[in-house]
Short mmCIF file of C-alpha atoms in Angstrom, two decimals:
data_model
loop_
_atom_site.label_atom_id
_atom_site.label_comp_id
_atom_site.label_asym_id
_atom_site.label_seq_id
_atom_site.Cartn_x
_atom_site.Cartn_y
_atom_site.Cartn_z
CA UNK A 30 -10.24 6.02 -8.79
CA UNK A 31 -11.18 2.20 -8.56
CA UNK A 32 -9.29 0.39 -11.08
CA UNK A 33 -11.93 -1.89 -11.48
CA UNK A 34 -12.80 -5.34 -14.02
CA UNK A 35 -15.62 -6.57 -15.30
CA UNK A 36 -17.50 -9.44 -14.58
CA UNK A 37 -18.72 -12.58 -16.46
CA UNK A 38 -22.54 -12.84 -15.76
CA UNK A 39 -24.39 -15.79 -17.41
CA UNK A 40 -28.13 -16.57 -17.21
CA UNK A 41 -29.96 -19.71 -17.84
CA UNK A 42 -32.48 -21.54 -16.90
CA UNK A 43 -34.42 -24.59 -17.71
CA UNK A 44 -36.30 -24.38 -22.06
CA UNK A 45 -39.20 -22.24 -21.34
CA UNK A 46 -38.33 -20.29 -18.69
CA UNK A 47 -38.87 -17.17 -20.65
CA UNK A 48 -34.86 -16.48 -20.74
CA UNK A 49 -34.11 -14.46 -24.24
CA UNK A 50 -37.93 -12.20 -22.91
CA UNK A 51 -35.55 -11.22 -19.62
CA UNK A 52 -32.35 -11.06 -21.47
CA UNK A 53 -34.45 -8.52 -23.74
CA UNK A 54 -36.01 -6.29 -21.06
CA UNK A 55 -32.59 -6.22 -19.36
CA UNK A 56 -30.84 -4.52 -22.26
CA UNK A 57 -33.61 -2.47 -23.09
CA UNK A 58 -32.81 -0.46 -19.92
CA UNK A 59 -29.53 1.68 -19.78
CA UNK A 60 -27.48 -0.67 -18.60
CA UNK A 61 -23.44 -0.69 -18.65
CA UNK A 62 -23.38 -4.64 -20.11
CA UNK A 63 -22.35 -6.22 -23.16
CA UNK A 64 -24.04 -9.14 -24.18
CA UNK A 65 -21.34 -12.14 -25.15
CA UNK A 66 -21.61 -11.83 -29.15
CA UNK A 67 -20.76 -15.65 -30.16
CA UNK A 68 -18.60 -17.21 -32.96
CA UNK A 69 -20.45 -19.23 -35.34
CA UNK A 70 -20.03 -21.70 -39.08
CA UNK A 71 -23.07 -20.09 -40.17
CA UNK A 72 -23.21 -18.32 -42.87
CA UNK A 73 -24.19 -14.07 -42.13
CA UNK A 74 -28.14 -12.81 -42.40
CA UNK A 75 -28.75 -9.88 -44.54
CA UNK A 76 -27.98 -7.20 -42.18
CA UNK A 77 -25.46 -9.25 -40.32
CA UNK A 78 -22.75 -7.72 -39.14
CA UNK A 79 -18.98 -9.61 -38.16
CA UNK A 80 -17.73 -8.34 -34.96
CA UNK A 81 -21.07 -7.14 -33.46
CA UNK A 82 -24.59 -10.11 -33.64
CA UNK A 83 -21.61 -12.69 -34.70
CA UNK A 84 -18.04 -13.80 -35.22
CA UNK A 85 -18.52 -15.53 -39.06
CA UNK A 86 -15.83 -17.56 -38.97
CA UNK A 87 -14.97 -21.16 -40.93
CA UNK A 88 -15.81 -24.46 -39.91
CA UNK A 89 -11.95 -25.26 -40.00
CA UNK A 90 -11.23 -22.43 -37.41
CA UNK A 91 -13.78 -23.14 -35.03
CA UNK A 92 -12.71 -26.59 -35.15
CA UNK A 93 -9.13 -25.65 -33.95
CA UNK A 94 -10.62 -22.90 -31.43
CA UNK A 95 -13.01 -25.94 -29.55
CA UNK A 96 -9.28 -28.19 -30.28
CA UNK A 97 -6.68 -24.91 -27.89
CA UNK A 98 -9.73 -24.38 -25.07
CA UNK A 99 -11.11 -21.25 -27.00
CA UNK A 100 -14.45 -20.99 -26.37
CA UNK A 101 -15.61 -21.09 -22.78
CA UNK A 102 -18.76 -23.57 -24.53
CA UNK A 103 -20.08 -24.82 -27.73
CA UNK A 104 -23.05 -26.34 -29.31
CA UNK A 105 -23.84 -27.87 -33.04
CA UNK A 106 -27.01 -27.01 -34.66
CA UNK A 107 -27.95 -28.24 -38.16
CA UNK A 108 -24.62 -28.73 -38.95
CA UNK A 109 -23.17 -25.82 -37.40
CA UNK A 110 -21.43 -24.62 -34.49
CA UNK A 111 -21.87 -21.98 -32.14
CA UNK A 112 -19.90 -20.70 -29.51
CA UNK A 113 -18.57 -18.37 -27.01
CA UNK A 114 -15.05 -17.01 -27.24
CA UNK A 115 -12.59 -16.76 -24.67
CA UNK A 116 -10.33 -14.46 -26.80
CA UNK A 117 -13.59 -11.63 -26.55
CA UNK A 118 -14.74 -12.73 -22.79
CA UNK A 119 -11.24 -12.20 -21.22
CA UNK A 120 -10.20 -8.92 -22.98
CA UNK A 121 -13.93 -6.88 -22.63
CA UNK A 122 -13.50 -7.67 -19.39
CA UNK A 123 -10.38 -6.11 -19.08
CA UNK A 124 -11.56 -3.50 -20.07
CA UNK A 125 -13.62 -2.58 -16.90
CA UNK A 126 -17.07 -3.88 -19.04
CA UNK A 127 -19.43 -6.23 -17.71
CA UNK A 128 -20.36 -9.47 -19.98
CA UNK A 129 -23.41 -10.89 -20.20
CA UNK A 130 -24.04 -14.67 -21.17
CA UNK A 131 -27.95 -15.84 -21.67
CA UNK A 132 -27.39 -19.77 -22.56
CA UNK A 133 -28.92 -22.96 -22.34
CA UNK A 134 -28.16 -24.69 -18.97
CA UNK A 135 -25.82 -27.29 -20.58
CA UNK A 136 -23.63 -24.47 -22.17
CA UNK A 137 -23.30 -22.63 -19.23
CA UNK A 138 -22.28 -25.59 -17.12
CA UNK A 139 -19.59 -26.11 -19.46
CA UNK A 140 -18.59 -22.42 -19.00
CA UNK A 141 -18.85 -23.12 -15.30
CA UNK A 142 -15.78 -25.53 -15.82
CA UNK A 143 -13.77 -23.10 -18.20
CA UNK A 144 -14.93 -19.88 -16.34
CA UNK A 145 -15.48 -20.63 -12.90
CA UNK A 146 -14.91 -16.88 -11.47
CA UNK A 147 -17.95 -16.16 -13.68
CA UNK A 148 -21.21 -15.04 -11.68
CA UNK A 149 -23.83 -18.17 -12.77
CA UNK A 150 -27.72 -16.68 -11.95
CA UNK A 151 -30.80 -19.79 -12.72
CA UNK A 152 -33.55 -18.51 -13.79
CA UNK A 153 -36.32 -19.80 -12.57
CA UNK A 154 -40.61 -20.64 -13.11
CA UNK A 155 -43.17 -19.63 -10.99
CA UNK A 156 -44.30 -23.19 -11.31
CA UNK A 157 -44.21 -26.01 -12.67
CA UNK A 158 -47.85 -26.07 -14.66
CA UNK A 159 -46.73 -22.11 -15.56
CA UNK A 160 -43.42 -24.11 -17.07
CA UNK A 161 -45.92 -26.30 -18.95
CA UNK A 162 -48.38 -23.08 -19.86
CA UNK A 163 -45.20 -21.23 -21.96
CA UNK A 164 -44.04 -24.49 -23.79
CA UNK A 165 -47.90 -25.42 -24.48
CA UNK A 166 -48.26 -21.94 -26.12
CA UNK A 167 -44.99 -21.58 -28.03
CA UNK A 168 -46.97 -23.26 -30.43
CA UNK A 169 -46.20 -26.27 -32.03
CA UNK A 170 -45.74 -29.19 -30.09
CA UNK A 171 -46.74 -31.88 -29.88
CA UNK A 172 -48.02 -33.32 -26.55
CA UNK A 173 -45.63 -35.84 -26.91
CA UNK A 174 -43.08 -33.49 -27.34
CA UNK A 175 -44.80 -30.96 -24.33
CA UNK A 176 -43.98 -33.77 -21.79
CA UNK A 177 -40.62 -34.41 -23.13
CA UNK A 178 -39.59 -30.43 -22.39
CA UNK A 179 -41.52 -30.44 -19.56
CA UNK A 180 -39.19 -33.68 -18.19
CA UNK A 181 -35.93 -32.54 -19.46
CA UNK A 182 -37.21 -28.78 -18.07
CA UNK A 183 -37.33 -30.59 -14.08
CA UNK A 184 -33.84 -32.30 -15.26
CA UNK A 185 -32.15 -28.56 -16.01
CA UNK A 186 -33.87 -27.88 -12.86
CA UNK A 187 -31.87 -30.05 -10.59
CA UNK A 188 -28.12 -28.11 -12.36
CA UNK A 189 -29.67 -25.65 -10.28
CA UNK A 190 -27.11 -26.62 -7.71
CA UNK A 191 -24.33 -25.63 -9.47
CA UNK A 192 -25.31 -21.27 -9.65
CA UNK A 193 -24.76 -18.82 -7.79
CA UNK A 194 -28.09 -17.04 -7.42
CA UNK A 195 -32.10 -18.10 -8.24
CA UNK A 196 -34.77 -15.49 -10.18
CA UNK A 197 -38.32 -16.36 -10.16
CA UNK A 198 -39.28 -14.96 -13.54
CA UNK A 199 -42.81 -14.60 -11.96
CA UNK A 200 -42.48 -10.92 -13.49
CA UNK A 201 -40.79 -10.11 -16.52
CA UNK A 202 -39.93 -6.83 -14.67
CA UNK A 203 -39.29 -8.03 -11.04
CA UNK A 204 -36.90 -10.64 -12.60
CA UNK A 205 -35.01 -7.84 -14.73
CA UNK A 206 -34.93 -5.70 -11.46
CA UNK A 207 -33.14 -8.87 -9.45
CA UNK A 208 -30.12 -9.41 -12.18
CA UNK A 209 -29.98 -5.85 -12.04
CA UNK A 210 -29.51 -5.30 -8.14
CA UNK A 211 -27.25 -8.89 -8.37
CA UNK A 212 -24.62 -7.10 -11.28
CA UNK A 213 -24.41 -4.45 -8.81
CA UNK A 214 -23.74 -6.06 -5.48
CA UNK A 215 -21.25 -8.60 -7.31
CA UNK A 216 -19.23 -5.23 -7.60
CA UNK A 217 -18.83 -4.84 -4.34
CA UNK A 218 -18.11 -7.46 -3.29
CA UNK A 219 -15.09 -7.78 -1.09
CA UNK A 220 -12.99 -9.95 -1.95
CA UNK A 221 -13.13 -8.21 -5.24
CA UNK A 222 -12.66 -5.02 -4.33
CA UNK A 223 -10.84 -4.91 -1.16
CA UNK A 224 -7.19 -4.82 -2.42
CA UNK A 225 -8.34 -1.93 -5.09
CA UNK A 226 -9.53 0.36 -1.54
CA UNK A 227 -6.57 -0.40 0.31
CA UNK A 228 -4.42 0.43 -2.87
CA UNK A 229 -6.57 4.19 -3.05
CA UNK A 230 -5.80 4.30 0.31
CA UNK A 231 -2.02 3.95 0.06
CA UNK A 232 -1.96 6.30 -2.82
CA UNK A 233 -3.65 8.73 -0.18
CA UNK A 234 -0.69 8.91 2.52
CA UNK A 235 1.51 10.55 -0.32
CA UNK B 22 -45.43 -19.12 -2.00
CA UNK B 23 -41.26 -19.29 -1.19
CA UNK B 24 -41.94 -19.42 2.95
CA UNK B 25 -38.28 -17.25 3.21
CA UNK B 26 -36.61 -16.85 6.86
CA UNK B 27 -35.19 -13.15 6.98
CA UNK B 28 -31.49 -11.88 7.02
CA UNK B 29 -29.27 -9.77 8.99
CA UNK B 30 -27.20 -6.56 7.82
CA UNK B 31 -24.63 -5.56 9.14
CA UNK B 32 -23.48 -1.68 8.31
CA UNK B 33 -20.72 -0.60 9.54
CA UNK B 34 -16.99 1.11 8.89
CA UNK B 35 -14.38 3.78 10.32
CA UNK B 36 -15.37 6.41 12.62
CA UNK B 37 -16.65 9.92 10.80
CA UNK B 38 -17.55 7.44 7.41
CA UNK B 39 -21.09 8.15 7.61
CA UNK B 40 -22.81 5.05 8.53
CA UNK B 41 -25.37 7.31 10.74
CA UNK B 42 -26.54 9.29 7.30
CA UNK B 43 -26.50 6.40 4.95
CA UNK B 44 -28.41 4.21 7.59
CA UNK B 45 -30.62 6.96 7.74
CA UNK B 46 -31.28 7.47 4.28
CA UNK B 47 -31.86 4.59 3.45
CA UNK B 48 -35.17 4.27 6.20
CA UNK B 49 -36.49 7.45 3.91
CA UNK B 50 -37.11 4.61 1.39
CA UNK B 51 -39.91 2.20 1.15
CA UNK B 52 -37.74 -0.72 2.78
CA UNK B 53 -39.06 -4.06 4.10
CA UNK B 54 -35.57 -3.57 6.39
CA UNK B 55 -36.66 -3.80 10.37
CA UNK B 56 -34.16 -1.77 11.98
CA UNK B 57 -32.72 -3.97 14.79
CA UNK B 58 -34.33 -2.33 18.68
CA UNK B 59 -31.10 -2.34 20.84
CA UNK B 60 -31.44 -3.14 24.57
CA UNK B 61 -30.13 -0.73 27.23
CA UNK B 62 -29.85 0.30 30.49
CA UNK B 63 -29.69 3.85 30.61
CA UNK B 64 -33.43 5.25 31.50
CA UNK B 65 -35.76 6.45 28.74
CA UNK B 66 -35.77 10.22 27.61
CA UNK B 67 -39.44 11.91 26.89
CA UNK B 68 -41.06 9.95 23.97
CA UNK B 69 -38.71 7.01 24.38
CA UNK B 70 -41.14 3.55 24.49
CA UNK B 71 -39.93 0.46 25.42
CA UNK B 72 -39.53 -2.06 22.42
CA UNK B 73 -39.91 1.08 20.05
CA UNK B 74 -36.80 2.81 20.24
CA UNK B 75 -34.61 1.07 23.14
CA UNK B 76 -35.68 -2.11 25.19
CA UNK B 77 -35.13 -0.68 28.00
CA UNK B 78 -33.86 -2.94 31.02
CA UNK B 79 -32.04 -2.69 34.50
CA UNK B 80 -28.09 -3.39 35.13
CA UNK B 81 -28.44 -6.45 36.33
CA UNK B 82 -30.81 -7.64 34.06
CA UNK B 83 -28.13 -7.09 30.72
CA UNK B 84 -25.43 -8.26 32.79
CA UNK B 85 -27.57 -11.84 32.75
CA UNK B 86 -27.96 -10.82 29.62
CA UNK B 87 -24.36 -10.92 28.16
CA UNK B 88 -23.32 -13.65 31.18
CA UNK B 89 -26.18 -16.05 29.33
CA UNK B 90 -24.53 -15.01 25.54
CA UNK B 91 -27.73 -13.22 24.69
CA UNK B 92 -26.52 -9.92 23.21
CA UNK B 93 -25.08 -10.73 20.00
CA UNK B 94 -22.88 -7.43 20.45
CA UNK B 95 -22.84 -5.35 23.79
CA UNK B 96 -20.77 -2.33 24.95
CA UNK B 97 -20.39 0.38 27.96
CA UNK B 98 -20.90 3.68 27.07
CA UNK B 99 -21.07 6.23 30.10
CA UNK B 100 -22.08 3.85 32.36
CA UNK B 101 -24.34 2.66 30.32
CA UNK B 102 -24.95 -1.16 28.75
CA UNK B 103 -25.79 -1.30 25.52
CA UNK B 104 -26.32 -4.48 23.16
CA UNK B 105 -28.25 -6.62 20.39
CA UNK B 106 -30.64 -9.43 21.87
CA UNK B 107 -29.71 -12.38 19.77
CA UNK B 108 -33.36 -13.31 20.09
CA UNK B 109 -35.40 -10.59 18.99
CA UNK B 110 -33.17 -10.53 16.19
CA UNK B 111 -33.50 -14.21 15.55
CA UNK B 112 -37.28 -13.53 16.23
CA UNK B 113 -38.00 -11.37 13.94
CA UNK B 114 -35.72 -13.09 10.63
CA UNK B 115 -37.91 -16.36 11.33
CA UNK B 116 -40.89 -13.90 10.74
CA UNK B 117 -39.08 -13.44 7.32
CA UNK B 118 -38.59 -9.79 7.84
CA UNK B 119 -34.98 -8.52 7.48
CA UNK B 120 -33.28 -7.11 10.44
CA UNK B 121 -30.81 -4.33 9.53
CA UNK B 122 -28.25 -2.76 12.11
CA UNK B 123 -25.57 -0.15 11.87
CA UNK B 124 -23.29 0.06 14.73
CA UNK B 125 -18.98 0.14 14.82
CA UNK B 126 -17.07 -2.30 13.81
CA UNK B 127 -15.83 -3.81 17.27
CA UNK B 128 -19.64 -4.70 17.68
CA UNK B 129 -19.63 -5.71 13.47
CA UNK B 130 -16.81 -7.96 14.51
CA UNK B 131 -19.01 -9.40 17.29
CA UNK B 132 -22.38 -9.73 15.99
CA UNK B 133 -19.62 -11.65 13.27
CA UNK B 134 -18.51 -14.17 15.96
CA UNK B 135 -22.20 -14.43 17.47
CA UNK B 136 -24.14 -14.67 14.01
CA UNK B 137 -21.78 -15.45 11.40
CA UNK B 138 -24.58 -15.93 8.79
CA UNK B 139 -25.00 -12.40 9.10
CA UNK B 140 -24.07 -10.15 5.73
CA UNK B 141 -21.40 -7.57 6.79
CA UNK B 142 -21.27 -4.47 4.61
CA UNK B 143 -18.20 -2.16 4.90
CA UNK B 144 -19.18 1.47 4.45
CA UNK B 145 -15.73 3.02 2.74
CA UNK B 146 -14.88 6.74 2.72
CA UNK B 147 -13.65 7.55 -0.88
CA UNK B 148 -10.22 9.02 0.30
CA UNK B 149 -8.48 9.43 3.64
CA UNK B 150 -8.50 12.70 3.19
CA UNK B 151 -12.49 13.16 2.92
CA UNK B 152 -12.94 11.36 5.63
CA UNK B 153 -10.14 13.77 7.67
CA UNK B 154 -12.53 16.09 6.79
CA UNK B 155 -15.78 14.99 8.35
CA UNK B 156 -14.34 14.33 11.15
CA UNK B 157 -12.68 17.56 11.48
CA UNK B 158 -15.93 19.21 9.92
CA UNK B 159 -18.10 17.75 12.74
CA UNK B 160 -16.61 20.62 14.79
CA UNK B 161 -15.17 20.75 18.49
CA UNK B 162 -12.27 17.87 17.82
CA UNK B 163 -8.86 19.06 18.52
CA UNK B 164 -5.88 19.22 16.21
CA UNK B 165 -4.40 15.85 18.47
CA UNK B 166 -7.93 14.23 18.49
CA UNK B 167 -8.87 14.53 14.75
CA UNK B 168 -5.22 12.76 14.35
CA UNK B 169 -5.63 10.07 16.41
CA UNK B 170 -9.21 9.54 16.10
CA UNK B 171 -7.52 8.99 11.96
CA UNK B 172 -5.42 6.80 13.15
CA UNK B 173 -8.35 4.44 14.97
CA UNK B 174 -10.14 5.37 10.98
CA UNK B 175 -7.37 3.61 9.25
CA UNK B 176 -7.23 0.66 12.29
CA UNK B 177 -10.46 0.04 11.23
CA UNK B 178 -10.25 -0.08 7.55
CA UNK B 179 -7.95 -2.67 8.07
CA UNK B 180 -10.96 -4.90 9.84
CA UNK B 181 -12.71 -4.68 6.46
CA UNK B 182 -11.37 -8.82 5.36
CA UNK B 183 -14.11 -9.70 7.50
CA UNK B 184 -17.17 -8.70 5.48
CA UNK B 185 -18.53 -9.44 3.22
CA UNK B 186 -18.79 -5.78 1.06
CA UNK B 187 -17.60 -3.18 0.49
CA UNK B 188 -19.13 0.11 -0.56
CA UNK B 189 -17.58 3.14 -1.49
CA UNK B 190 -19.94 6.35 0.43
CA UNK B 191 -18.95 8.74 -2.43
CA UNK B 192 -22.88 10.07 -2.61
CA UNK B 193 -24.98 8.73 0.25
CA UNK B 194 -27.70 7.93 -2.52
CA UNK B 195 -25.08 5.73 -4.41
CA UNK B 196 -24.76 4.39 -1.56
CA UNK B 197 -28.63 3.64 0.04
CA UNK B 198 -28.83 2.46 -4.24
CA UNK B 199 -25.72 -0.70 -3.51
CA UNK B 200 -27.29 -1.47 -0.04
CA UNK B 201 -30.43 -1.83 -1.56
CA UNK B 202 -29.31 -3.65 -4.65
CA UNK B 203 -27.30 -6.16 -1.81
CA UNK B 204 -30.28 -6.54 0.26
CA UNK B 205 -32.11 -7.72 -2.85
CA UNK B 206 -29.30 -9.79 -4.18
CA UNK B 207 -28.59 -11.71 -1.06
CA UNK B 208 -32.59 -13.16 -0.95
CA UNK B 209 -31.63 -14.41 -4.71
CA UNK B 210 -28.77 -15.75 -3.36
CA UNK B 211 -28.80 -19.80 -4.39
CA UNK B 212 -27.95 -21.18 -1.23
CA UNK B 213 -30.47 -19.57 0.40
CA UNK B 214 -33.08 -20.13 -1.25
CA UNK B 215 -32.73 -23.61 -3.25
CA UNK B 216 -34.58 -25.69 -0.81
CA UNK B 217 -38.07 -23.71 -1.00
CA UNK B 218 -37.99 -23.57 -4.47
CA UNK B 219 -37.04 -27.40 -4.07
CA UNK B 220 -40.28 -27.37 -2.74
CA UNK B 221 -41.90 -25.47 -4.72
CA UNK B 222 -41.46 -27.79 -7.24
CA UNK B 223 -42.75 -30.81 -5.51
CA UNK B 224 -46.09 -29.51 -4.33
CA UNK B 225 -46.99 -28.41 -8.02
CA UNK B 226 -46.52 -32.50 -8.64
CA UNK B 227 -49.96 -32.97 -6.35
#
């Protein structure tokens, strides 16, 4: 009945806040969200499939995509490019599916610049103390490194102003539940649906 | 930890859409919502308590409240005034509790004028056909009256533009679930919580 378009949801937050854990827990639940597939120049590992795990592309091709604004965000790690293809996201949304992207703060800000109609969710640490603990218990970091990462995290928290929602990650289950509520409520936003609902009424009149 | 203020949620929609049924189903679930208590000049019925079912007041007093802008909305039915006292709503919100108000479209628009920081939810019929059925099956209405009520409902649907969310009442349970999601997600809105979260971080630094 209602001809609905999907919504791009972007989950981000400071390093160490637990974005990956929350994303995994969210996708373990029954969900209609489609996880965004990245393009990369790194070689596929055993078992990885093109178009499922990543879009595996040559360096020249990805550089062309960057040049032509075909990536919503991109970054380079260890000599490889990683990015979010605009075409894939838009096609999926057009099919009526929501796209979900979990990404570092810098990447999220790039997406926001290129796709402001996305819904941006900031995952917030329950406290700085807790964030520090999480960074430390990841293991291998030296004290100096922990200090630097905590400083970086504080700077990333300043970026919160660019987001639509803030979800505190006190418990993974609570955070997941809130993200699910955000997804559901965004689909009820009047500016998204009013036009479609009016069409339903008009077609009733025939 | 987070010092949170409550939010006023206003549920409205055209006559016959099932606002009362949805509201009852919502309050049958575990909810932290506080149902808004109206002021009225009608006499209490057996078992009704002042400050629980209504605030029972004299005509002169309610007229004074209207004059001094102390009601977020008001209307007159059968020679009695009914209204929503601003002071009660604001006090409840200040205590950190959400207030929930279910009301006719005209009343909701009054509340919007007087309290624009509220969250306005429009309950939408699954179709005009269905709305007509619901008006008819209420029973006593003549064909002429049903026609008029349906026309009025269509005009009320035009008011949808003033609302933040549109929830279709295809199934009561679905509508309730969506309203619960809206309540939860509104508490995650960045503009509501960013300031409080920043305070948490600052207090951590001591």
